[in-house]
Structure formats: C-alpha cells, structure tokens
XYZ file of C-alpha atoms in Angstrom:
493
model
C 108.950 112.055 148.303
C 110.338 114.817 150.501
C 111.793 117.648 148.384
C 113.059 120.323 150.740
C 112.071 122.676 153.542
C 112.267 126.423 154.016
C 114.206 128.308 156.617
C 112.524 128.920 159.995
C 110.951 132.353 160.486
C 110.784 133.242 164.171
C 107.839 134.937 165.889
C 105.722 135.587 162.815
C 102.182 134.661 161.807
C 102.688 136.019 158.253
C 106.103 134.702 157.242
C 107.686 135.304 153.831
C 110.161 132.546 153.049
C 113.247 133.195 150.939
C 113.917 129.525 150.172
C 113.414 128.664 146.488
C 112.487 125.111 145.421
C 113.534 123.847 142.002
C 111.277 121.102 140.659
C 111.478 119.345 137.294
C 108.248 119.871 135.361
C 106.824 117.108 133.138
C 103.872 118.243 131.047
C 102.700 114.671 130.420
C 102.505 113.748 134.124
C 100.251 114.750 137.011
C 102.773 115.855 139.635
C 101.023 116.148 142.985
C 102.477 118.494 145.586
C 101.841 118.816 149.299
C 102.940 121.860 151.270
C 103.016 121.509 155.048
C 103.425 124.220 157.687
C 104.983 123.410 161.055
C 105.612 125.515 164.136
C 109.065 124.752 165.509
C 110.021 125.912 168.996
C 113.415 127.402 169.778
C 114.581 124.220 171.504
C 113.177 121.902 168.839
C 114.553 118.543 167.841
C 113.457 118.523 164.203
C 109.943 118.028 162.829
C 109.213 115.184 165.249
C 108.643 117.735 168.026
C 107.109 120.453 165.834
C 103.432 121.414 165.879
C 101.654 120.706 162.599
C 99.705 123.811 161.517
C 98.170 122.682 158.253
C 98.804 121.636 154.681
C 97.824 122.461 151.125
C 97.708 120.024 148.224
C 97.741 120.833 144.532
C 99.451 119.795 141.324
C 102.521 121.324 139.784
C 100.396 121.978 136.710
C 98.034 124.140 138.770
C 100.893 126.165 140.173
C 102.464 126.534 136.726
C 99.210 127.548 135.016
C 98.107 130.051 137.651
C 101.623 131.344 138.455
C 100.364 132.263 141.937
C 98.252 129.785 143.896
C 96.450 130.576 147.137
C 95.376 127.864 149.539
C 93.310 128.490 152.637
C 92.080 126.600 155.667
C 93.103 127.710 159.150
C 95.338 130.223 157.371
C 96.400 131.142 153.872
C 99.375 129.906 151.901
C 100.641 131.588 148.746
C 102.821 129.697 146.267
C 104.420 131.516 143.350
C 106.018 129.685 140.419
C 108.271 130.860 137.641
C 109.885 128.962 134.787
C 113.659 129.017 134.921
C 115.540 130.279 131.908
C 118.533 128.401 130.553
C 121.041 130.431 132.574
C 122.474 128.292 135.385
C 125.152 130.783 136.478
C 125.425 131.956 140.065
C 126.430 135.300 141.529
C 128.149 135.868 144.858
C 127.285 139.131 146.614
C 128.508 140.786 149.794
C 126.823 143.807 151.388
C 127.652 146.136 154.245
C 126.120 149.380 155.530
C 127.154 152.465 157.441
C 125.424 155.045 159.623
C 122.036 153.321 159.654
C 119.236 154.893 161.691
C 119.083 153.817 165.320
C 115.656 152.356 166.051
C 116.257 151.089 169.598
C 116.136 153.055 172.855
C 118.662 151.183 174.958
C 120.928 149.789 172.240
C 121.709 150.191 168.581
C 119.671 148.752 165.716
C 119.935 145.058 164.817
C 119.870 145.337 161.010
C 119.220 142.761 158.311
C 118.839 143.205 154.553
C 116.228 141.733 152.206
C 116.471 141.592 148.400
C 113.341 141.245 146.262
C 112.974 140.580 142.552
C 110.224 142.692 140.960
C 108.155 140.469 138.662
C 106.488 141.383 135.373
C 103.099 141.724 137.079
C 104.497 144.181 139.619
C 104.634 141.721 142.503
C 107.897 141.172 144.377
C 109.517 137.820 145.233
C 111.946 137.540 148.108
C 115.350 136.457 146.805
C 117.523 136.541 149.916
C 117.424 137.615 153.531
C 120.744 138.211 155.272
C 121.542 137.268 158.833
C 120.900 139.845 161.569
C 123.857 141.802 162.909
C 123.109 142.671 166.507
C 123.645 146.120 168.017
C 125.482 147.622 165.027
C 124.715 150.644 162.820
C 127.484 149.756 160.361
C 126.934 146.036 159.789
C 128.965 143.769 157.515
C 126.793 140.908 156.325
C 128.143 137.552 155.191
C 128.534 137.005 151.470
C 125.958 134.741 149.833
C 125.419 132.964 146.535
C 122.246 133.027 144.480
C 121.463 131.880 140.952
C 120.873 134.532 138.320
C 117.571 132.824 137.597
C 116.454 133.448 141.166
C 117.942 136.932 141.430
C 116.627 138.462 138.229
C 115.219 135.678 136.016
C 118.324 136.068 133.872
C 117.330 139.658 133.032
C 120.178 141.918 134.140
C 117.950 145.020 133.907
C 115.079 143.638 136.008
C 114.324 145.897 138.980
C 115.522 144.724 142.395
C 114.118 146.183 145.598
C 116.276 146.098 148.713
C 114.983 146.848 152.207
C 116.807 147.209 155.524
C 115.097 146.366 158.824
C 115.834 146.554 162.521
C 115.127 143.078 163.890
C 112.822 142.688 166.903
C 112.293 139.465 168.834
C 108.498 139.812 168.635
C 108.613 139.647 164.839
C 107.483 143.275 164.395
C 110.658 144.521 162.753
C 111.222 148.275 162.362
C 111.653 149.607 158.830
C 114.925 151.510 158.327
C 114.953 152.205 154.594
C 115.034 150.915 151.034
C 116.565 151.408 147.616
C 116.149 150.088 144.071
C 118.815 148.710 141.782
C 119.441 146.174 138.999
C 121.966 143.420 138.534
C 123.408 145.461 135.670
C 124.183 148.176 138.210
C 125.533 145.632 140.717
C 128.046 144.347 138.178
C 129.932 147.630 138.602
C 131.171 146.144 141.897
C 133.143 143.464 140.064
C 136.937 143.547 139.972
C 137.248 144.757 143.551
C 135.234 147.956 143.160
C 132.448 149.078 145.488
C 129.141 150.773 144.792
C 126.714 152.234 147.297
C 123.109 153.371 147.581
C 121.323 155.740 149.880
C 118.946 153.854 152.158
C 115.736 155.922 152.023
C 112.719 155.951 154.369
C 109.948 157.544 152.236
C 108.007 158.732 155.310
C 111.019 160.589 156.669
C 111.691 162.006 153.202
C 108.250 163.631 153.219
C 108.138 164.759 156.865
C 111.709 165.922 157.491
C 112.974 168.928 155.554
C 116.658 168.241 156.183
C 116.370 164.480 155.689
C 119.083 163.018 153.474
C 118.977 159.284 154.082
C 118.781 156.591 156.762
C 122.268 155.362 156.038
C 124.261 153.933 153.152
C 124.263 150.358 151.857
C 127.439 149.208 150.132
C 127.971 146.323 147.731
C 131.521 145.239 148.492
C 131.684 142.223 146.182
C 129.932 140.994 143.062
C 131.311 137.855 141.443
C 129.713 135.768 138.704
C 130.245 132.023 139.069
C 130.013 130.388 135.664
C 128.185 127.040 135.661
C 129.387 124.978 132.726
C 127.596 121.948 131.319
C 128.873 118.388 131.290
C 129.825 118.643 127.617
C 131.621 121.964 128.203
C 134.020 120.128 130.487
C 134.384 116.964 128.439
C 135.029 118.918 125.237
C 137.269 121.305 127.153
C 139.666 118.550 128.161
C 138.320 117.315 131.500
C 139.246 113.666 132.023
C 137.046 111.190 133.860
C 138.882 108.811 136.189
C 136.705 105.733 136.744
C 137.357 103.430 139.730
C 135.566 100.181 140.576
C 135.071 98.721 144.067
C 133.604 95.214 144.507
C 131.996 93.722 147.614
C 133.659 90.417 148.557
C 131.857 89.841 151.850
C 130.571 86.395 152.815
C 126.927 87.465 152.557
C 127.288 87.164 148.771
C 127.523 83.383 149.110
C 130.251 80.867 148.254
C 131.373 81.529 144.630
C 131.353 77.763 144.077
C 127.620 77.664 144.771
C 125.261 78.496 141.900
C 123.120 80.569 144.305
C 126.041 82.912 145.019
C 126.005 86.420 143.572
C 129.698 85.774 142.801
C 129.094 82.434 141.089
C 131.309 82.110 138.014
C 129.165 80.474 135.359
C 131.088 79.087 132.382
C 128.785 80.793 129.886
C 126.807 83.536 131.656
C 127.942 86.573 133.691
C 126.889 86.710 137.336
C 125.053 89.660 138.882
C 128.266 91.548 139.676
C 129.569 91.202 136.133
C 126.247 92.288 134.645
C 126.231 95.481 136.716
C 129.918 96.152 136.073
C 129.489 95.856 132.311
C 126.241 97.870 132.239
C 127.765 100.869 133.996
C 131.385 100.463 132.958
C 130.754 100.394 129.220
C 129.167 103.831 129.462
C 131.769 105.356 131.779
C 134.738 104.080 129.790
C 133.822 106.338 126.863
C 134.749 109.333 129.022
C 137.963 107.849 130.437
C 140.749 108.753 128.027
C 143.308 106.073 128.938
C 140.701 103.311 129.530
C 142.725 102.178 132.548
C 140.487 101.508 135.540
C 141.702 100.968 139.118
C 139.747 98.058 140.603
C 139.550 97.366 144.325
C 137.839 94.840 146.552
C 136.614 95.063 150.125
C 135.440 92.686 152.840
C 137.704 89.724 151.981
C 140.664 87.903 153.499
C 143.471 88.199 150.995
C 146.759 86.335 150.471
C 149.408 85.825 151.583
C 148.490 86.334 155.278
C 144.695 86.339 154.710
C 143.977 89.414 156.759
C 140.735 91.269 156.077
C 141.120 94.209 153.700
C 138.608 96.840 152.626
C 140.633 98.428 149.823
C 142.846 95.802 148.172
C 143.756 95.785 144.486
C 141.741 93.148 142.638
C 144.807 92.366 140.487
C 146.877 92.127 143.729
C 149.274 94.804 142.430
C 148.987 97.537 145.063
C 151.446 99.756 143.185
C 149.416 99.557 139.982
C 145.774 98.524 140.581
C 144.696 99.635 137.101
C 143.094 97.235 134.630
C 142.945 97.672 130.857
C 139.344 98.526 130.063
C 136.227 96.948 131.500
C 137.334 93.602 130.113
C 140.524 93.940 132.135
C 138.467 94.518 135.282
C 136.359 91.453 134.447
C 139.444 89.271 134.014
C 141.048 90.562 137.233
C 137.800 89.875 139.096
C 137.563 86.328 137.755
C 141.223 85.609 138.599
C 140.831 87.103 142.060
C 137.830 85.096 143.270
C 139.551 81.677 143.673
C 142.452 83.250 145.619
C 140.542 85.084 148.345
C 138.227 84.153 151.200
C 134.934 86.044 151.327
C 134.564 87.501 154.796
C 133.331 90.843 156.206
C 132.177 93.252 157.479
C 130.811 95.491 154.690
C 132.864 98.657 155.191
C 132.929 101.123 152.286
C 134.385 104.199 153.982
C 138.020 103.080 153.337
C 137.546 102.833 149.565
C 135.690 106.158 149.423
C 138.552 107.747 151.345
C 141.149 106.141 149.061
C 139.599 107.684 145.948
C 138.998 110.948 147.815
C 142.736 111.145 148.546
C 143.449 110.955 144.808
C 140.784 113.568 144.084
C 142.249 115.837 146.765
C 145.697 115.614 145.191
C 144.196 116.459 141.808
C 142.261 119.421 143.177
C 145.442 121.012 144.480
C 147.291 120.786 141.173
C 147.418 123.765 138.854
C 145.586 121.886 136.121
C 142.705 120.306 138.091
C 141.491 118.568 134.945
C 140.340 115.214 136.315
C 137.000 114.210 137.802
C 136.758 110.970 139.797
C 133.865 108.509 139.671
C 133.778 105.631 142.141
C 131.490 102.722 141.265
C 130.701 100.553 144.310
C 129.038 97.181 143.707
C 127.635 95.729 146.937
C 125.056 93.200 148.049
C 123.735 94.570 151.293
C 123.688 96.812 154.323
C 126.966 98.550 155.087
C 128.352 98.233 158.605
C 130.341 101.467 158.901
C 127.544 103.958 158.270
C 128.949 106.708 160.507
C 132.394 106.568 158.886
C 130.803 106.371 155.437
C 128.726 109.493 156.042
C 131.844 111.288 157.244
C 133.771 110.189 154.146
C 130.988 111.291 151.785
C 130.705 114.738 153.394
C 134.472 115.127 152.990
C 134.359 113.901 149.374
C 131.543 116.338 148.500
C 134.150 119.122 148.565
C 136.253 117.294 145.967
C 135.975 116.610 142.204
C 134.393 113.240 142.896
C 131.086 111.359 142.754
C 130.012 107.921 143.984
C 127.707 105.463 142.210
C 126.441 102.628 144.427
C 124.771 99.694 142.674
C 122.903 97.285 144.937
C 123.328 93.661 143.841
C 120.701 91.108 144.836
C 117.503 91.605 146.828
C 118.757 92.756 150.233
C 117.410 95.689 152.249
C 119.031 98.775 150.737
C 117.247 101.416 152.830
C 120.556 102.720 154.213
C 121.773 103.260 150.659
C 118.754 105.424 149.938
C 119.798 107.650 152.829
C 123.310 108.000 151.409
C 121.745 108.924 148.072
C 120.421 112.112 149.660
C 117.298 112.407 147.492
C 115.040 112.286 150.559
C 116.990 114.882 152.502
C 120.439 116.403 152.863
C 123.023 113.862 153.999
C 124.987 114.942 157.057
C 128.014 113.624 158.882
C 127.574 112.254 162.428
C 128.664 115.707 163.640
C 125.880 117.386 161.652
C 127.967 118.808 158.814
C 125.962 118.722 155.554
C 127.340 117.629 152.195
C 128.445 120.507 150.011
C 126.666 118.865 147.072
C 124.832 115.624 146.377
C 127.541 113.257 145.089
C 125.987 109.825 145.737
C 123.566 107.994 143.474
C 122.200 104.609 144.522
C 120.568 102.184 142.087
C 119.170 98.718 142.945
C 120.367 96.659 140.006
C 117.427 94.241 140.082
C 115.171 97.107 138.945
C 117.050 97.420 135.670
C 118.773 94.147 134.844
C 115.904 92.893 132.671
C 115.642 95.979 130.473
C 116.910 95.909 126.924
C 120.459 96.849 126.014
C 119.259 100.242 124.797
C 117.712 100.958 128.202
C 120.565 99.909 130.437
C 121.533 101.902 133.505
C 123.619 104.809 132.327
C 125.628 107.550 133.923
C 123.411 110.597 133.694
C 125.485 113.790 133.924
C 124.312 116.419 136.380
C 127.694 118.072 136.641
C 127.416 121.674 137.803
C 130.976 122.804 138.247
C 131.790 126.159 139.796
C 134.553 128.478 138.807
C 135.453 131.306 136.445
C 137.123 129.121 133.871
C 136.534 129.008 130.146
C 135.140 125.996 128.341
C 138.557 125.193 126.906
C 139.619 123.636 130.179
C 138.384 122.928 133.646
C 141.022 124.670 135.684
C 139.916 126.380 138.858
C 141.747 127.727 141.848
C 139.598 125.488 144.036
C 139.425 122.518 141.716
C 136.318 121.093 140.127
C 133.023 120.890 141.930
C 130.066 119.018 140.517
C 127.941 115.940 140.657
C 127.773 112.922 138.393
C 124.704 110.805 138.927
C 123.501 107.412 137.778
C 119.898 107.013 136.687
C 117.874 105.002 134.195
C 117.644 106.892 130.939
C 116.985 105.798 127.413
C 119.900 105.623 125.028
C 123.198 107.462 124.829
C 121.602 110.274 122.818
C 119.794 111.390 125.993
C 123.074 111.341 127.853
C 124.473 113.910 125.445
C-alpha cells in the first residue's frame, strides 16, 4: 500500500528530504517497507514519466531497532526513525530575515532557511525547509505548521539548528550563516512579539576582524495549535450530527424480488438495514437528540416522479429527521413502496447538502457540532468529478463521510475517495485539507459477531486554541472521523 512521497529536491545527487512519514507500529506484526527513489524532470507528469533510480526494502522493526538504517546499491539511502511521544500539538512559525550577505555577482542572494532538530546522539534531522525567495536580502518566508513531535520530540529545550542558504540552480547552494535556538526560546515570539538571532558564518567569524554577522533572522510568529482528542471534544460539549443517505438506484434490484438488496423480508433485515443498524447504533450514542436526518438518492419520487438525489426519506423536506435509528428504519420501509428505483448514482448533491449545514455551523460563534454523513450505496458512482469537488470543499468543514458499500459490486472508485492510497484531489488539482472519507465494503464485516461489528473509529484531530470545556474556534472545528473494524466499544473509547 502506498503511504506517501517526499518533496522533490532539484539538481542534487545527495538530497536531504524534510518530509516526515508517520507509520503505526505493531510489535506483533512483520511490517515490510519499500523505499523507492525516482528522478523527476522539470516537465514531469507524475511518476509515470519519472526515471526509477532504485529501491530499498526492510521491515519497520529493523528501522525501529537500529534507529538509523543504511541501504546501498547504486547509491545509498539513509532512513532514520524516532518514536513519537504523546504530544500531538502543532506549532505555526513564520520567519523573515534582513541584511543577509549577498552571494551573487549579478543579482542578490536567493535565500532559503532550514531547521534541524539535534538528536540525542548528536545527529541532526531536517524538520523544515522554507521556499526560496529570489533576489532578496531581506526575505519574508511563508508561515508553516509542524508538529511538536517533529520539531523537538516534545522537548522544548532540545537544541534546534537553523541554517540560511543562497539557492543555486545547480544544487550547490552557498552557505550564508547559521544559529542555534530552542523551542523554549521561540515561544517568546508568542502574543505578537518578535525575537531575532544573528546569522553567523563561522569561517567569516575567524577570518574577518570586524565581522559581526551575515544578517539577522527574525521569528515573527509562534503559535501553538492545540490538538484535542475525540473524548476531549465529546466531554467538552461537542455534539455529533449524524445524517443517513440511502442509494435507491435501480441497480439494487426490484424490492419485490428476493434477490434485491432492498428486499423487505417479513422477518429478516436486508443488506441496507443490516449496515444501517451496525453503524447507526454506534453513532447514535454520540448524537444528543437522537434525531437523524435521512435522505435518499437516485429514485423517482412522488407526486411528479422526478429523479431526486437528496430527497427526505420521510417525504417531509422541512423536517427530514427521524427519531433514532429505528425511526430511520421505519421511514425507509415506508418509503420503498412509494418510490421508483431509478438512477444515476450521484452522491455529490447529498454531500453538498450536509456540507451546507456544516458551513453554517462553522460560522456560528459556538461551532459545537460535528457532522457525520453515512452513505449506503451498492455500486459505482456516476458523478465522480463533482463528488471529488464536494469532498475537497467539505474537508475544510467540521464534517466527515462514511461510505458503506452494499453488495458485491466493483468499489474501486470508492477506495480512491477514501484517500488511503494517495491524497484525494479535485478535478482542478486542489488537495483535500484532511482525509474525511472512510469507505468500508459491508460484505467484509457482515458475518462477524455483534461484538466485532463495524464501528466508528475516532481519529478526530481538531485544530484551534480552545479549551477542553468546549469546541469553539474562530475557524470552526477541523478533524476527521473514520470508520474501521475494531473490537468492542472499549477500544473506541
């Protein structure tokens, strides 16, 4: 399974990548890893047109045990691992500089800044590399966010080494200067203050009697972004708003036929009801009013029997809410005989409908609701481009989407929406802000025992400077809420 890729380092045969990969470690499993190196040209079209340079294979256990692993073939690859502490907070930093040394003959320097974390063994790990500001001795670099685990391993007094370079197109960048600091020192820049360091070139310091520095580097912003846990928000008053959307397209089969996924058996629930109950009974514990909006899509509905992709299952457009999961079940059963299954399978309208509610919530002063949309569908969606656009938009909102595949159709498109095999992007190329979609094929889990049903597994990482008493933020709530097979509610909590 593809995990992630680093940034591209131009014109270098000894690149140092700043990208950090976070991988879950399971002691009881052999987790095999493969690292591949590719040479991508400036006019590349992704990895398909890149030149494969080589690969290294190992296990996560090897990397963890040796801390630093070296692989060699046509070249050498160095992988360094470090266990993350329990601190999930982020910090946002913004740097600028003034009066940097000019390293170019016909123009001014093109400076960029690198930040390294000094490890316990004395080695240094690259934390972040800024963009290059062309032809400017007083650059203002863009602000960036980095986890405290990555920046300093959660140790506010760990030494940080910062270097400033003049970028050259041939990859042989000119050294301007460096300085040392700690995150404890950086925190002085909070509350709108600024701190600065002299950028020192040690060679000049020794050779030049009147040398003072090679410029000044200024930290203009330091802001800690508190990352609260799922329980912090639930116990602090955050309310979960759970919405159900059901696929009523003709591919499900005539509900009067026993082979239909919508077949209403007098004594046994059909596949849709099984999935609804399995997920809904878990989600309803976190929904305070137990009132669930339920919508259908892909059917011709009365009275004019036009196709709708976001109609209320209880046919009350002003109040589509149902009382509990049982209320959704009853509305679904009453709805089936009154509609005509049709198509196509468009899910973008229902995602947008819930996103509109989440957007309204995000702009309130309270911002204390998080929206979960459960989509039950039997097959390939037909509005993939619009769906990708809707998901990218929704990723900026307090909202997540659970898609449960009913039946045995080809769900490969759903896996793409899930985003586990790569970052989902809109047709225009805009990436999701966060992974908000979880897809589960129901047939993989419908035969497990009641204690191993498919549950909502919280991966909510909200951002903001709020306390755990509430979940109020100036920008609303940001997080993800994912569905996965886990064992028992105790693991959920």
